[in-house]
Coordinates of C-alpha atoms and ligand atoms in Angstrom, one line a residue:
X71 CA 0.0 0.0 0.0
X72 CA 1.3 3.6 -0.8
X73 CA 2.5 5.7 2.2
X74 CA 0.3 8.6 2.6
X75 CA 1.9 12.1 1.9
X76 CA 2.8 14.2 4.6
X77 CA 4.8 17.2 4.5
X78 CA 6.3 18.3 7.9
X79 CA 6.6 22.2 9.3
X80 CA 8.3 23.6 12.1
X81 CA 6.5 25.8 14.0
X82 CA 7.9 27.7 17.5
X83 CA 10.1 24.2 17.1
X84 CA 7.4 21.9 17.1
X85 CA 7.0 19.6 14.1
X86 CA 3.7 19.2 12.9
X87 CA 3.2 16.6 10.0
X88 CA 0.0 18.1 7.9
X89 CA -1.7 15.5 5.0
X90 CA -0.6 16.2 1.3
X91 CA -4.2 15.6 -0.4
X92 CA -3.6 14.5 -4.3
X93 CA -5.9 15.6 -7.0
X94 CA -6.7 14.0 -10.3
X95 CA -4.3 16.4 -12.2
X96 CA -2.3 18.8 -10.7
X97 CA -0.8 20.2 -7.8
X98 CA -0.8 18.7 -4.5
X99 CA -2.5 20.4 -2.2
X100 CA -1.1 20.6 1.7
X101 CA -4.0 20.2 4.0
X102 CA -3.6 22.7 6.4
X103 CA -7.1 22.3 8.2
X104 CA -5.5 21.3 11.8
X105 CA -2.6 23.6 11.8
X106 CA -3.9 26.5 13.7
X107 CA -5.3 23.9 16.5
X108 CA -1.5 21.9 16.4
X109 CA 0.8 24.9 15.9
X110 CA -1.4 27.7 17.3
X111 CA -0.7 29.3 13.9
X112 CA -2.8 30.7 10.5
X113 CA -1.3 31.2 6.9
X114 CA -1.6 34.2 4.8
X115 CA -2.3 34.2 1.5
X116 CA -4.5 37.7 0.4
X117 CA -5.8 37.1 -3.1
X118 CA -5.6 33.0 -2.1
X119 CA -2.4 32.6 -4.9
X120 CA -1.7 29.4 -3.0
X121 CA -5.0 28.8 -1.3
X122 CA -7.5 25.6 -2.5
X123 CA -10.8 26.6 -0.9
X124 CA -12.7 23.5 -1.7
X125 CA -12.6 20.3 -3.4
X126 CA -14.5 20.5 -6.9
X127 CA -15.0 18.1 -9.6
X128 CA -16.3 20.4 -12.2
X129 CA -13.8 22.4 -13.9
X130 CA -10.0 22.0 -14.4
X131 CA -7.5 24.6 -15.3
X132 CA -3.7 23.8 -16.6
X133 CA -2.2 27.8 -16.6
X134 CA 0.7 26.7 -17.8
X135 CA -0.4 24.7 -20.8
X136 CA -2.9 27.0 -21.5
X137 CA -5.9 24.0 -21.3
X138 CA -9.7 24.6 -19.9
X139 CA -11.5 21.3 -19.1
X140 CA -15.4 21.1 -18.2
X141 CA -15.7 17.6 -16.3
X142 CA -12.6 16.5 -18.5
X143 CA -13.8 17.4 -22.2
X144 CA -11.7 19.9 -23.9
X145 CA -13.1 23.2 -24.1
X146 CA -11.9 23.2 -27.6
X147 CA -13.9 20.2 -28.5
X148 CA -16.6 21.4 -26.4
X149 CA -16.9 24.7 -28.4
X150 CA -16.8 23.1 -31.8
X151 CA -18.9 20.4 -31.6
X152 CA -21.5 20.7 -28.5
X153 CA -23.9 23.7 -27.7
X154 CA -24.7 25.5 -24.6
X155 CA -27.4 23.7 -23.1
X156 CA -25.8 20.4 -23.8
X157 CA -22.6 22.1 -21.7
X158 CA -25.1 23.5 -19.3
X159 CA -26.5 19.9 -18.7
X160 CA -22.8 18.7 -18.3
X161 CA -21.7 21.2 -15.9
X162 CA -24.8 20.6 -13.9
X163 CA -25.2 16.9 -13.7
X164 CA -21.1 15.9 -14.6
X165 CA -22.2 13.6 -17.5
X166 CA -22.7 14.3 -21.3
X167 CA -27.1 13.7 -21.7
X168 CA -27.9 11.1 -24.2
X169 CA -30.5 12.6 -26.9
X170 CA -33.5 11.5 -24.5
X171 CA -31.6 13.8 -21.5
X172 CA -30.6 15.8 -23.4
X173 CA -34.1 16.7 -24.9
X174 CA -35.9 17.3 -22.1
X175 CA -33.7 19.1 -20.2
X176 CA -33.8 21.9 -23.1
X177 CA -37.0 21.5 -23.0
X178 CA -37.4 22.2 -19.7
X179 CA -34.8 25.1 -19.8
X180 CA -36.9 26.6 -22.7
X181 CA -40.3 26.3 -21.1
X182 CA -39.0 28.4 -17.7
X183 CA -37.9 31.2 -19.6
X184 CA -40.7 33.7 -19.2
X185 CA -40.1 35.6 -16.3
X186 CA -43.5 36.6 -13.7
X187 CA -45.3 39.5 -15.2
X188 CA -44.9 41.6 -11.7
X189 CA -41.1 41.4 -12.4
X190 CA -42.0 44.5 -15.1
X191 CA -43.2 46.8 -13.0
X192 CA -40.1 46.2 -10.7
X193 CA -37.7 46.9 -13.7
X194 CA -39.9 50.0 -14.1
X195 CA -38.2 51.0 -10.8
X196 CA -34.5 51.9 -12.1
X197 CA -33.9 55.1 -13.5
X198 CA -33.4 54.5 -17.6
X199 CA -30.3 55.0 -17.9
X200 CA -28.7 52.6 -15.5
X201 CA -26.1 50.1 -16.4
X202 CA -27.6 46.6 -17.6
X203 CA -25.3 45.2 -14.5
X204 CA -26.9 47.2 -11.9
X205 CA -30.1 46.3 -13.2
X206 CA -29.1 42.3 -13.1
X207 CA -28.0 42.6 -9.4
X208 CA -30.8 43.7 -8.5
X209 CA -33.2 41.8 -10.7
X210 CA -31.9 38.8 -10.2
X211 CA -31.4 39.3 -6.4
X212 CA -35.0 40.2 -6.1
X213 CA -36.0 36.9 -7.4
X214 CA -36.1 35.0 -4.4
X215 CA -39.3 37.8 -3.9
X216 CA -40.6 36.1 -6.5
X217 CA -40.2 33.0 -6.7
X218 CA -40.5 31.4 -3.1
X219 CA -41.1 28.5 -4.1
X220 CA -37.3 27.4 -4.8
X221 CA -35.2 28.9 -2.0
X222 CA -35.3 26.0 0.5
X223 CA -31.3 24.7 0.1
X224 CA -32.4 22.1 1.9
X225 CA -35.1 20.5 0.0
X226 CA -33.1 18.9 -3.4
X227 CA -36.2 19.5 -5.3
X228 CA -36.4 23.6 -4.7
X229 CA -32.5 23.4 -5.2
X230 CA -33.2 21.8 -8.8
X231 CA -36.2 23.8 -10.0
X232 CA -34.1 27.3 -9.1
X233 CA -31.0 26.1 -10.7
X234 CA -33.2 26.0 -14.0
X235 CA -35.2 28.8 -13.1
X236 CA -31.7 30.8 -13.1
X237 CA -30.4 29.3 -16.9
X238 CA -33.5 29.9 -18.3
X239 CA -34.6 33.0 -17.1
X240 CA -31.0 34.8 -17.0
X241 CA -31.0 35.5 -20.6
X242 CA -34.5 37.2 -20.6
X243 CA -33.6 39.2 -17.8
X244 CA -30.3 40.4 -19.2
X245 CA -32.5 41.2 -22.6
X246 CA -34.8 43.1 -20.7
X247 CA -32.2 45.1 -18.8
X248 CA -30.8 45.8 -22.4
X249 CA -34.6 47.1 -23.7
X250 CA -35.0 49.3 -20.4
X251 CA -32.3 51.4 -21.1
X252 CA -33.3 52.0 -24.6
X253 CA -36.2 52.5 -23.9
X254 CA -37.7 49.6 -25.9
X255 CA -40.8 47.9 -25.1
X256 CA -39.5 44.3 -23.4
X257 CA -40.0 40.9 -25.6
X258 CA -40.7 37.8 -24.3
X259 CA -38.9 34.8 -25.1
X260 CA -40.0 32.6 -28.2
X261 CA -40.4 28.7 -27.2
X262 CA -39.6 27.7 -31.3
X263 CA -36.1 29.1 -30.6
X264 CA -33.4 27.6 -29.6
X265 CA -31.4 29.2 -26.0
X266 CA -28.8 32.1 -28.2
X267 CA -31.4 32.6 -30.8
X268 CA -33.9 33.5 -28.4
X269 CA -31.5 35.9 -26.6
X270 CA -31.1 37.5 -29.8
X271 CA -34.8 37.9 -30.3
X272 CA -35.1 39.1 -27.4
X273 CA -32.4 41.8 -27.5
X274 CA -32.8 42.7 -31.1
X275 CA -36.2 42.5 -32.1
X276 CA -38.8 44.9 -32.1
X277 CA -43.0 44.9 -32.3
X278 CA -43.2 46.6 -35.1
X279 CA -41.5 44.8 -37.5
X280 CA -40.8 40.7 -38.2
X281 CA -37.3 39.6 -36.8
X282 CA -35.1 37.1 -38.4
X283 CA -32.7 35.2 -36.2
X284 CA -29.2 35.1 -38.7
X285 CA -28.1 31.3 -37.5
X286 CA -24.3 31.6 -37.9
X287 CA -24.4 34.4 -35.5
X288 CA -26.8 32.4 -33.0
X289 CA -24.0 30.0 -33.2
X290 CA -21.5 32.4 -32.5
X291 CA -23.7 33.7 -29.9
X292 CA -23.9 29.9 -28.2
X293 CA -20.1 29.6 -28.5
X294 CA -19.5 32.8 -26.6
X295 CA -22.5 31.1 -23.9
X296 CA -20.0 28.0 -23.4
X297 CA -16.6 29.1 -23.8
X298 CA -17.6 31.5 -20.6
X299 CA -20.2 28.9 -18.7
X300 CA -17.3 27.9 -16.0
X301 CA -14.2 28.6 -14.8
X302 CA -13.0 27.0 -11.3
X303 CA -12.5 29.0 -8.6
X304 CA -12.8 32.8 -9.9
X305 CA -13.5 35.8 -8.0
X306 CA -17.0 35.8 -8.8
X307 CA -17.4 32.0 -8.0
X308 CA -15.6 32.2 -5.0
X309 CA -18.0 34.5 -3.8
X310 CA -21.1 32.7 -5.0
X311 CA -19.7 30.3 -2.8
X312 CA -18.9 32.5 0.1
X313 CA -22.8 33.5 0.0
X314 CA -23.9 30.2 0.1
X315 CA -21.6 29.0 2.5
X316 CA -24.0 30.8 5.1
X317 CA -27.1 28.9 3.9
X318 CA -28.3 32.1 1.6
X319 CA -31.2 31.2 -1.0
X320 CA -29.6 30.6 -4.8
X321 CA -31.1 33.8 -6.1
X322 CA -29.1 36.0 -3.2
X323 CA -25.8 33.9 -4.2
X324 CA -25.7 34.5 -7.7
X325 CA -26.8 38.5 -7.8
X326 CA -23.3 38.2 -5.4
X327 CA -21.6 36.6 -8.0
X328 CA -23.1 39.0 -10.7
X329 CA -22.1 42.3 -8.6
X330 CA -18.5 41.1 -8.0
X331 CA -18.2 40.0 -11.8
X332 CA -18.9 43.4 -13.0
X333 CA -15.2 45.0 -11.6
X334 CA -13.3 45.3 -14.1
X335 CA -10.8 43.2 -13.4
X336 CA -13.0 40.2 -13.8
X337 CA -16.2 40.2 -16.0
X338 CA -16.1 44.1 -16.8
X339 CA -13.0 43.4 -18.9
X340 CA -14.9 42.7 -21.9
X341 CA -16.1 46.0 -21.9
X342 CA -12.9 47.7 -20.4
X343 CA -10.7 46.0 -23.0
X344 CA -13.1 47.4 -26.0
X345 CA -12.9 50.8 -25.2
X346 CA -9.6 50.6 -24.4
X347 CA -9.1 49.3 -28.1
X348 CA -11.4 51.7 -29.2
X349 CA -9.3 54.6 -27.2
X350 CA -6.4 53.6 -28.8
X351 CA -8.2 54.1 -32.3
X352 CA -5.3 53.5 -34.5
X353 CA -2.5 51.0 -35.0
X354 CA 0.4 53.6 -34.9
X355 CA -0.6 55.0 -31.1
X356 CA -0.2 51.5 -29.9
X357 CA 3.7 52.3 -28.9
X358 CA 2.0 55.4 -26.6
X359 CA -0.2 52.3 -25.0
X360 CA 2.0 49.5 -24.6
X361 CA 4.8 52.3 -22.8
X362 CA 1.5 53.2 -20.7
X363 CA 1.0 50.0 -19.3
X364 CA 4.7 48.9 -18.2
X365 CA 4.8 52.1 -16.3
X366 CA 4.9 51.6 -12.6
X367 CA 3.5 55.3 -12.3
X368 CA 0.2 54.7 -14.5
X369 CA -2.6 52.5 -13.6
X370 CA -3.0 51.7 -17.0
X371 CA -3.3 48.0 -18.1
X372 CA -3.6 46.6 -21.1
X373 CA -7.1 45.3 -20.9
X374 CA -8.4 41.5 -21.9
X375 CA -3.9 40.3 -21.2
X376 CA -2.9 38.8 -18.3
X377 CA -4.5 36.4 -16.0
X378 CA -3.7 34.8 -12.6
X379 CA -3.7 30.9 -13.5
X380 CA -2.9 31.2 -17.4
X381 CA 0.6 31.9 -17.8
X382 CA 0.4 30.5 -21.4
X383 CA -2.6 31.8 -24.5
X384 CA -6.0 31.9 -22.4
X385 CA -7.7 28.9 -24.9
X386 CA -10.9 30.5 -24.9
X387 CA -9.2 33.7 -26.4
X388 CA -7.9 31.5 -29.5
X389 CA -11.4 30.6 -30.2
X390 CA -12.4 33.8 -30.0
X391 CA -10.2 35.2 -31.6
X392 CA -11.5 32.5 -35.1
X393 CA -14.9 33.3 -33.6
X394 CA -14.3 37.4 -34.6
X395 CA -12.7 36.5 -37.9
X396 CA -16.2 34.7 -38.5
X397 CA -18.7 36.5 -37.3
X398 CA -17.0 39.9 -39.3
X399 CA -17.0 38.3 -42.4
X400 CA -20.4 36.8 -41.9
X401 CA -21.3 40.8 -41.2
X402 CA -19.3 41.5 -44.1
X403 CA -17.3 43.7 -42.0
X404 CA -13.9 44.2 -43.7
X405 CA -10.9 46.2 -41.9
X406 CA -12.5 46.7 -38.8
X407 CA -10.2 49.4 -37.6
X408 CA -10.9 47.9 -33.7
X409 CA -9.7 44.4 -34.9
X410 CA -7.1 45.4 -36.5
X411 CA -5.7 47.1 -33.5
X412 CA -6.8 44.4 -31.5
X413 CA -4.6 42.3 -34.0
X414 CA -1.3 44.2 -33.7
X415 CA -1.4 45.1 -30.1
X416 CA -1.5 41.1 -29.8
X417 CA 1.5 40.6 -31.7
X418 CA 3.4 43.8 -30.2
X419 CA 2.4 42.6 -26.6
X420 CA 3.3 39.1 -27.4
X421 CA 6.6 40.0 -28.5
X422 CA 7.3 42.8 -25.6
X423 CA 10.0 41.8 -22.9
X424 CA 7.8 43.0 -20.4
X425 CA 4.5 40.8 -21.7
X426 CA 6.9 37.7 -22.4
X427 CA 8.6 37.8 -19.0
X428 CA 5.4 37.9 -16.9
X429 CA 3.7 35.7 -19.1
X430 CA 0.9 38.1 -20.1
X431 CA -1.3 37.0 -23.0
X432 CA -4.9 37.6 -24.2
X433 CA -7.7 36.2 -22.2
X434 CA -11.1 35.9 -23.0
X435 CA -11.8 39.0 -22.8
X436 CA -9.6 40.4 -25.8
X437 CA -11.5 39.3 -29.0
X438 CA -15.5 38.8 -27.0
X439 CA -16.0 42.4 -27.3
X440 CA -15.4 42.6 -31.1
X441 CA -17.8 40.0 -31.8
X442 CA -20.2 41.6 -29.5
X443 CA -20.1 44.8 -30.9
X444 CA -20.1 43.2 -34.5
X445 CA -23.9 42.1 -33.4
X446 CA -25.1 45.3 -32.5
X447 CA -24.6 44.9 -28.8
X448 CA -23.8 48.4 -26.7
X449 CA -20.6 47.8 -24.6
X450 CA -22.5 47.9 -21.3
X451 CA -24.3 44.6 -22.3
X452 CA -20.4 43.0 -22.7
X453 CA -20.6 42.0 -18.7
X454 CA -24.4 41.0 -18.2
X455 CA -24.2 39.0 -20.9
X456 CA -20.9 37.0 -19.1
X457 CA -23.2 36.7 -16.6
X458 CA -25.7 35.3 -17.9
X459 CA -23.1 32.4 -19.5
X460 CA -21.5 32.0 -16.2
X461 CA -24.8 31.0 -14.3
X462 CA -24.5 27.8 -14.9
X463 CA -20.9 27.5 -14.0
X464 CA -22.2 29.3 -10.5
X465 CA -25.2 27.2 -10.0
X466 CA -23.6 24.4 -10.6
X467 CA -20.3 25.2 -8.2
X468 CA -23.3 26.0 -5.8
X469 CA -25.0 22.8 -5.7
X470 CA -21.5 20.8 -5.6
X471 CA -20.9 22.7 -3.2
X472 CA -23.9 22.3 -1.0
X473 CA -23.6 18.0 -1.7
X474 CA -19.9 18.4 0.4
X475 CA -20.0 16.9 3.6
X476 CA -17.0 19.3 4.4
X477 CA -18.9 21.9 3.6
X478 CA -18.7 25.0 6.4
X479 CA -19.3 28.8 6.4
X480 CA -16.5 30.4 4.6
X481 CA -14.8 32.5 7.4
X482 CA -11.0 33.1 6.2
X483 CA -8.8 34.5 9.1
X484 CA -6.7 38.1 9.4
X485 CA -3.4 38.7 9.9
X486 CA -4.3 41.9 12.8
X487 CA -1.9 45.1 12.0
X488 CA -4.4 47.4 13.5
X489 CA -3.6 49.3 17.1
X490 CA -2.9 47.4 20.1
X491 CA -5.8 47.6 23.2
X492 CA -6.1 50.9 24.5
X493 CA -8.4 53.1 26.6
X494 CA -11.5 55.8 24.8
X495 CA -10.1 59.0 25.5
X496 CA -12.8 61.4 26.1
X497 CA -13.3 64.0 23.4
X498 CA -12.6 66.8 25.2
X499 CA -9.1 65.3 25.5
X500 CA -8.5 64.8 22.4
Ligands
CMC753 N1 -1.2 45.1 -18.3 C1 0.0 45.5 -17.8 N2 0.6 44.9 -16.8 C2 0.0 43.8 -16.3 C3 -1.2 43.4 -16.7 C4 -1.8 44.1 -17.8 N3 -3.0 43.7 -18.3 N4 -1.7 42.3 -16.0 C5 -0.7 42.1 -15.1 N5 0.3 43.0 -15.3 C6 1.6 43.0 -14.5 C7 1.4 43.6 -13.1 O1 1.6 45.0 -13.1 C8 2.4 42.8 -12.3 O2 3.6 43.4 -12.5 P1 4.8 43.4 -11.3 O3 5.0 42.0 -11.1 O4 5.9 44.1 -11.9 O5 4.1 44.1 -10.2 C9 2.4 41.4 -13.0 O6 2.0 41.7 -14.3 C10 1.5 40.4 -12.3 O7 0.2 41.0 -12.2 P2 -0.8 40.9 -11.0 O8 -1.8 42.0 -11.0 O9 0.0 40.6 -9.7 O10 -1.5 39.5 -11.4 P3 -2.9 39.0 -10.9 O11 -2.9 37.5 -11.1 O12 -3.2 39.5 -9.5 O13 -4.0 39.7 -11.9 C11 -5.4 40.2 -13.6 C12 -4.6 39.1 -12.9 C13 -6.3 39.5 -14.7 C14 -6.3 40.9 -12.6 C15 -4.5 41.2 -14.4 O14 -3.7 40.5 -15.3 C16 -5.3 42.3 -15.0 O15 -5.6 43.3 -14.3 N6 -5.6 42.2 -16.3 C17 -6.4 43.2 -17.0 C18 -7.8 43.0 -16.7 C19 -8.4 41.7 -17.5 O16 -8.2 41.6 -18.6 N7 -9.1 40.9 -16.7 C20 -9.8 39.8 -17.3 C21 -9.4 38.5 -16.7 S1 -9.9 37.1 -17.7 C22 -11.7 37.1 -17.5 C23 -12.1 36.8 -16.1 O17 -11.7 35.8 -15.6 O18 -12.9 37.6 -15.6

């Protein structure tokens, strides 16, 4: 039998021997659940670079390699030959569906995607002009007003019916958020159409005149859906987790997880990184930028590079990068002045010292905004609509999360550099 893994510390010269745990693929992770009660001591790690929070089967991450996995499958494969829903149901349940699964789960995802009429009145209650995001957090937040019927975590069933609840009715609810602030009337969702094509309805169509759906572009639509559906343990993840750590109802953990998506250095990239490209405007001020963002002195960044666990191409961006190439020629968009900057920036980046040296490449977020904006969508819907592709990836870390027997409240510790005890001083004496 194989000796279990220990590795040994010293601490205020005791030795304390603290379980190695060993995953499928990757690093070993030092279990360091007993040390504060052996060694009287806590680790730091702000920003958890070195910190597993949880055991999860869902998604795997090589940053090195540059590889995304969803319960093992490729993302590459998964992007080419399966659809959203079909990812969805694999995220959720860990297995591909066979065509019988598969069929009524999207039929059961389709026929949820009508959102209660009384929901209206409370979009009516945002000022016009707010940003889609704002609108989402609170929309989707306020569910659990609506719908009490799924907010027992306890009860597998309620757990179940609002993890559909969220995939189907995200979409609407981020194309609603979209028609509020142009002050479009809202559209509800078609039942003929399949999960991207019925966003694009929704966003794009209009009473007064007939609507046609263009199918590559509901394809590229779905792609964009799957390549951002999950992504292990991400800030916004993480803190769908945190929330539900303390028993909240679904609805309350995900507008969490949508509220700490929108910073920009997470979901609000996509937007960030097209304005930025469309800042710099022209291929020969990229110099200007790329000087910008090595300074030390200017909180510049170059938006949509760089990414805490790829150190290698971010996969995702290289489909979406094939995805833009598409979706502009299907548009019969030639010389995009955007793309092109967004092309040479790449290559100048990726042959910069400073880039190559600190392993900064394109993530996701470098070529999603292009294609985005090719459809017709406003930069502010960049970030809802990451959202509403992540929900899944959030639900589905949820559930997994609530099935852990080691499950606890997520309560990290401090490392105290505040003032020592002292008295109140009265103010007088101050
Ligand atoms: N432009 C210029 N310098 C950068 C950039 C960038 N985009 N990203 C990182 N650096 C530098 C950074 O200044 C630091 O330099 P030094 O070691 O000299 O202090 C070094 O690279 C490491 O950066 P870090 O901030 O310590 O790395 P991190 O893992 O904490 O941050 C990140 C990762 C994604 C927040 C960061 O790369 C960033 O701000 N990128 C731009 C925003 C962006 O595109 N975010 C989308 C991420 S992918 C989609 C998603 O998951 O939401």
């Amino acid at each position: 039998m194989a000796e279990a893994k220990t590795a040994r510390i010293t601490v205020k010269d005791k030795e304390i021997d603290l379980p190695v745990l060993t995953p499928t693929v990757g690093p070993e992770c030092v279990d360091i659940r007993k040390l504060y009660g052996q060694g009287g001591v806590f680790t730091f790690d702000p920003g958890f670079t070195s910190t597993a929070a949880c055991e999860s089967a869902i998604t795997y991450i090589d940053g090195d390699v540059g590889e995304l996995w969803y319960r093992g499958y490729p993302i590459e494969q998964l992007a080419e030959k399966s659809h959203y829903l079909e990812v969805c149901y694999l995220l959720l349940n860990g297995e591909l569906p066979n065509a019988e699964q598969l069929e009524k789960f999207e039929t059961l995802i389709t026929r949820h995607t009508m959102v209660h009429e009384q929901m209206h009145y409370f979009f009516r209650g945002f000022r016009r002009d707010s940003h889609p995001m704002a609108t989402m957090v609170g929309v989707v937040g306020a569910m659990s007003a609506f719908y009490h019927d799924s907010t027992d975590i306890n009860d597998p069933v309620q757990r179940e019916i609002a993890s559909h609840r969220l995939i189907a009715k995200l979409p609407t609810i981020a194309a609603m958020a979209y028609k509020y602030s142009i002050g479009q009337p809202f559209v509800y969702p078609r039942n003929e159409l399949d999960y991207a094509s019925n966003f694009l309805h929704m966003c794009f169509s209009v009473p007064a005149e007939k609507y046609e759906v263009n199918p590559a572009l509901a394809r590229a639509m779905d792609r964009i859906f799957t390549l951002h559906a999950d992504h292990e343990q991400n800030a916004s993840t993480s803190t769908v987790r945190l929330a539900g750590s303390s028993g909240a109802n679904p609805f309350a953990c995900i507008a969490a997880g949508i509220a700490c998506l929108w910073g920009p250095a997470h979901g609000g990239a996509n937007q960030a990184a097209l304005e930025m490209l469309q800042q710099i405007g022209s291929v020969d001020r990229i110099p200007e930028y790329i000087k910008r963002a090595k300074d030390k002195d200017d909180p510049f960044r170059l938006m949509g590079f760089g990414h805490r666990v790829y150190k290698n191409f971010d996969p995702r961006a290289k489909i979406m990068k094939e995805s833009a190439d598409e979706v502009l020629d299907i548009l019969g968009i030639h010389n995009n002045p955007t793309l092109q900057v967004a092309k040479e920036l790449e290559k100048i980046a990726l042959e910069d010292d400073y880039f190559v040296s600190k392993k900064l490449y394109p993530n996701v977020d470098f070529y999603s905004g292009i294609i985005l904006s090719a459809m017709g969508f406003p930069t502010s819907m960049f970030t809802p609509i990451f959202a509403l592709s992540r929900t899944v990836g959030w639900i589905s870390q949820w559930k997994e999360m609530l099935g852990d027997p080691d499950n606890k409240i997520g309560r990290p510790r401090q490392l105290y550099v505040g003032s020592d005890k002292r008295d109140y001083v009265d103010v007088a004496k101050r």
